PDB file of C-alpha atoms in Angstrom:
ATOM      1  CA  MET X   1     -31.244  21.139  19.559  1.00  0.00           C
ATOM      2  CA  THR X   2     -29.240  24.227  18.704  1.00  0.00           C
ATOM      3  CA  SER X   3     -29.302  27.030  21.252  1.00  0.00           C
ATOM      4  CA  LEU X   4     -26.857  29.443  19.599  1.00  0.00           C
ATOM      5  CA  ILE X   5     -26.330  30.448  15.985  1.00  0.00           C
ATOM      6  CA  VAL X   6     -23.115  32.308  15.153  1.00  0.00           C
ATOM      7  CA  TRP X   7     -23.322  34.164  11.842  1.00  0.00           C
ATOM      8  CA  ASP X   8     -19.846  35.355  10.984  1.00  0.00           C
ATOM      9  CA  GLU X   9     -19.735  38.560   8.944  1.00  0.00           C
ATOM     10  CA  ALA X  10     -23.487  39.077   9.445  1.00  0.00           C
ATOM     11  CA  SER X  11     -23.061  42.796   8.948  1.00  0.00           C
ATOM     12  CA  MET X  12     -21.756  42.144   5.424  1.00  0.00           C
ATOM     13  CA  ASN X  13     -25.044  40.483   4.360  1.00  0.00           C
ATOM     14  CA  ASN X  14     -28.079  42.155   2.932  1.00  0.00           C
ATOM     15  CA  LYS X  15     -30.815  42.985   5.437  1.00  0.00           C
ATOM     16  CA  CYS X  16     -33.157  40.654   3.542  1.00  0.00           C
ATOM     17  CA  CYS X  17     -30.949  37.643   4.391  1.00  0.00           C
ATOM     18  CA  ILE X  18     -31.210  38.332   8.118  1.00  0.00           C
ATOM     19  CA  GLU X  19     -34.960  38.908   7.855  1.00  0.00           C
ATOM     20  CA  ALA X  20     -35.333  35.625   5.940  1.00  0.00           C
ATOM     21  CA  LEU X  21     -33.502  33.713   8.694  1.00  0.00           C
ATOM     22  CA  ASP X  22     -35.705  35.409  11.300  1.00  0.00           C
ATOM     23  CA  ARG X  23     -38.924  34.478   9.459  1.00  0.00           C
ATOM     24  CA  SER X  24     -37.726  30.913   8.806  1.00  0.00           C
ATOM     25  CA  LEU X  25     -36.797  30.258  12.435  1.00  0.00           C
ATOM     26  CA  LYS X  26     -40.092  31.740  13.616  1.00  0.00           C
ATOM     27  CA  ASP X  27     -42.010  29.497  11.199  1.00  0.00           C
ATOM     28  CA  VAL X  28     -40.148  26.356  12.204  1.00  0.00           C
ATOM     29  CA  LEU X  29     -39.895  26.935  15.956  1.00  0.00           C
ATOM     30  CA  THR X  30     -43.237  28.549  16.813  1.00  0.00           C
ATOM     31  CA  SER X  31     -46.479  26.629  17.116  1.00  0.00           C
ATOM     32  CA  SER X  32     -49.796  28.177  16.102  1.00  0.00           C
ATOM     33  CA  ILE X  33     -50.912  27.988  19.752  1.00  0.00           C
ATOM     34  CA  ASN X  34     -48.109  30.318  20.882  1.00  0.00           C
ATOM     35  CA  ALA X  35     -48.180  32.614  17.843  1.00  0.00           C
ATOM     36  CA  HIS X  36     -48.750  35.660  20.056  1.00  0.00           C
ATOM     37  CA  LEU X  37     -45.486  34.903  21.937  1.00  0.00           C
ATOM     38  CA  VAL X  38     -43.233  34.892  18.860  1.00  0.00           C
ATOM     39  CA  LYS X  39     -39.669  35.860  19.737  1.00  0.00           C
ATOM     40  CA  PRO X  40     -37.018  37.130  17.332  1.00  0.00           C
ATOM     41  CA  PHE X  41     -35.281  34.254  15.516  1.00  0.00           C
ATOM     42  CA  GLY X  42     -37.742  31.815  17.076  1.00  0.00           C
ATOM     43  CA  GLY X  43     -36.165  32.334  20.495  1.00  0.00           C
ATOM     44  CA  LYS X  44     -32.671  31.236  19.414  1.00  0.00           C
ATOM     45  CA  SER X  45     -29.639  33.336  20.261  1.00  0.00           C
ATOM     46  CA  VAL X  46     -28.025  34.676  17.103  1.00  0.00           C
ATOM     47  CA  LEU X  47     -24.612  36.307  17.286  1.00  0.00           C
ATOM     48  CA  GLY X  48     -23.180  38.349  14.469  1.00  0.00           C
ATOM     49  CA  SER X  49     -19.412  38.724  14.273  1.00  0.00           C
ATOM     50  CA  ASP X  50     -18.499  37.384  17.679  1.00  0.00           C
ATOM     51  CA  PRO X  51     -15.115  36.636  19.212  1.00  0.00           C
ATOM     52  CA  ILE X  52     -14.232  32.991  19.758  1.00  0.00           C
ATOM     53  CA  SER X  53     -13.930  33.485  23.519  1.00  0.00           C
ATOM     54  CA  LEU X  54     -17.580  34.552  23.824  1.00  0.00           C
ATOM     55  CA  THR X  55     -18.730  31.613  21.709  1.00  0.00           C
ATOM     56  CA  VAL X  56     -16.732  29.114  23.780  1.00  0.00           C
ATOM     57  CA  SER X  57     -17.937  30.582  27.072  1.00  0.00           C
ATOM     58  CA  TYR X  58     -21.563  30.419  25.843  1.00  0.00           C
ATOM     59  CA  VAL X  59     -21.424  26.846  24.527  1.00  0.00           C
ATOM     60  CA  TYR X  60     -19.064  25.479  27.189  1.00  0.00           C
ATOM     61  CA  PRO X  61     -19.891  27.261  30.463  1.00  0.00           C
ATOM     62  CA  GLY X  62     -17.613  26.160  33.298  1.00  0.00           C
ATOM     63  CA  ILE X  63     -15.074  24.627  30.905  1.00  0.00           C
ATOM     64  CA  ASP X  64     -12.270  25.703  33.229  1.00  0.00           C
ATOM     65  CA  ASN X  65     -13.690  23.518  36.014  1.00  0.00           C
ATOM     66  CA  THR X  66     -11.127  20.892  37.017  1.00  0.00           C
ATOM     67  CA  CYS X  67     -13.839  18.283  37.742  1.00  0.00           C
ATOM     68  CA  LEU X  68     -15.653  18.109  34.401  1.00  0.00           C
ATOM     69  CA  ASP X  69     -17.985  15.155  33.941  1.00  0.00           C
ATOM     70  CA  PRO X  70     -16.829  12.938  31.025  1.00  0.00           C
ATOM     71  CA  SER X  71     -20.200  13.431  29.301  1.00  0.00           C
ATOM     72  CA  TYR X  72     -19.778  17.241  29.339  1.00  0.00           C
ATOM     73  CA  PHE X  73     -18.640  17.471  25.709  1.00  0.00           C
ATOM     74  CA  LYS X  74     -21.160  14.880  24.460  1.00  0.00           C
ATOM     75  CA  GLU X  75     -23.975  17.356  25.095  1.00  0.00           C
ATOM     76  CA  ARG X  76     -22.376  20.322  23.318  1.00  0.00           C
ATOM     77  CA  ALA X  77     -21.180  21.121  19.825  1.00  0.00           C
ATOM     78  CA  VAL X  78     -20.131  24.061  17.710  1.00  0.00           C
ATOM     79  CA  VAL X  79     -20.965  23.583  14.027  1.00  0.00           C
ATOM     80  CA  THR X  80     -19.138  25.690  11.485  1.00  0.00           C
ATOM     81  CA  THR X  81     -18.434  25.555   7.767  1.00  0.00           C
ATOM     82  CA  GLN X  82     -14.740  26.398   8.042  1.00  0.00           C
ATOM     83  CA  ASN X  83     -12.100  23.980   9.367  1.00  0.00           C
ATOM     84  CA  ALA X  84      -9.960  26.977  10.291  1.00  0.00           C
ATOM     85  CA  THR X  85     -12.730  28.213  12.590  1.00  0.00           C
ATOM     86  CA  VAL X  86     -13.031  24.770  14.180  1.00  0.00           C
ATOM     87  CA  ASP X  87      -9.270  24.768  14.788  1.00  0.00           C
ATOM     88  CA  GLU X  88      -9.444  28.222  16.347  1.00  0.00           C
ATOM     89  CA  ILE X  89     -12.335  27.245  18.641  1.00  0.00           C
ATOM     90  CA  ASN X  90     -10.621  23.987  19.647  1.00  0.00           C
ATOM     91  CA  HIS X  91      -7.323  25.735  20.309  1.00  0.00           C
ATOM     92  CA  PHE X  92      -8.999  28.356  22.495  1.00  0.00           C
ATOM     93  CA  ALA X  93     -11.108  25.776  24.378  1.00  0.00           C
ATOM     94  CA  LEU X  94      -8.094  23.550  25.005  1.00  0.00           C
ATOM     95  CA  SER X  95      -6.116  26.510  26.342  1.00  0.00           C
ATOM     96  CA  ILE X  96      -8.787  26.916  29.052  1.00  0.00           C
ATOM     97  CA  VAL X  97      -9.159  23.249  30.031  1.00  0.00           C
ATOM     98  CA  PRO X  98      -6.807  22.259  32.852  1.00  0.00           C
ATOM     99  CA  GLY X  99      -4.209  19.587  32.061  1.00  0.00           C
ATOM    100  CA  GLU X 100      -2.011  18.814  29.106  1.00  0.00           C
ATOM    101  CA  GLU X 101      -3.239  18.588  25.531  1.00  0.00           C
ATOM    102  CA  GLU X 102      -2.995  15.165  23.854  1.00  0.00           C
ATOM    103  CA  THR X 103      -3.314  14.377  20.165  1.00  0.00           C
ATOM    104  CA  TYR X 104      -4.803  11.062  19.041  1.00  0.00           C
ATOM    105  CA  LEU X 105      -4.218   9.970  15.471  1.00  0.00           C
ATOM    106  CA  SER X 106      -6.533   7.736  13.463  1.00  0.00           C
ATOM    107  CA  THR X 107      -6.496   5.880  10.185  1.00  0.00           C
ATOM    108  CA  ASP X 108      -9.108   4.511   7.845  1.00  0.00           C
ATOM    109  CA  SER X 109      -7.117   1.728   6.222  1.00  0.00           C
ATOM    110  CA  VAL X 110      -6.376  -1.900   7.002  1.00  0.00           C
ATOM    111  CA  CYS X 111      -2.988  -3.585   7.105  1.00  0.00           C
ATOM    112  CA  THR X 112      -2.814  -5.791   4.002  1.00  0.00           C
ATOM    113  CA  THR X 113      -0.226  -8.265   5.272  1.00  0.00           C
ATOM    114  CA  SER X 114      -2.858 -10.967   5.860  1.00  0.00           C
ATOM    115  CA  SER X 115      -3.586 -13.725   3.355  1.00  0.00           C
ATOM    116  CA  GLU X 116      -6.903 -12.014   2.527  1.00  0.00           C
ATOM    117  CA  SER X 117      -5.214  -8.882   1.114  1.00  0.00           C
ATOM    118  CA  ASP X 118      -7.128  -9.180  -2.181  1.00  0.00           C
ATOM    119  CA  ASN X 119     -10.474  -8.946  -0.371  1.00  0.00           C
ATOM    120  CA  VAL X 120      -9.542  -6.306   2.188  1.00  0.00           C
ATOM    121  CA  ASP X 121     -11.835  -3.663   0.642  1.00  0.00           C
ATOM    122  CA  LEU X 122     -14.747  -6.087   0.677  1.00  0.00           C
ATOM    123  CA  LEU X 123     -14.116  -7.343   4.211  1.00  0.00           C
ATOM    124  CA  TYR X 124     -13.487  -3.914   5.746  1.00  0.00           C
ATOM    125  CA  PRO X 125     -15.165  -1.083   3.808  1.00  0.00           C
ATOM    126  CA  SER X 126     -14.022   2.397   4.866  1.00  0.00           C
ATOM    127  CA  GLU X 127     -17.532   3.180   6.174  1.00  0.00           C
ATOM    128  CA  PHE X 128     -17.181   0.322   8.670  1.00  0.00           C
ATOM    129  CA  ILE X 129     -13.695   1.423   9.734  1.00  0.00           C
ATOM    130  CA  ASP X 130     -14.884   5.017  10.163  1.00  0.00           C
ATOM    131  CA  SER X 131     -17.687   3.833  12.453  1.00  0.00           C
ATOM    132  CA  LEU X 132     -15.239   2.235  14.929  1.00  0.00           C
TER     133      LEU X 132
END
């Protein structure tokens, strides 16, 4: 479940937009039993225009630890609508992690040199290849 919401350029939005998010999160995240304990934004942390370093340190505490458990990144994610923002977050996070950066390339096509080249799309649909 999400623990942090980063709203870039929040100050540029109308006050009604922020109030609508607040009401929506309260409605979704608060039970009728605990209605008297309603917290702003349903208890979620919401950051307006926030530097990447603060976001990374919030989502990935201890990222500079040299003995990170392999499952560390499986339990955390930053979701954003802009690929440029993802690149910026990844670049910053990788600059903190000890060791050298490695790039792994992938492909979603099949070599058609086999005798079944006419049926390659039927045998290996791109959805199946993407799931590997």
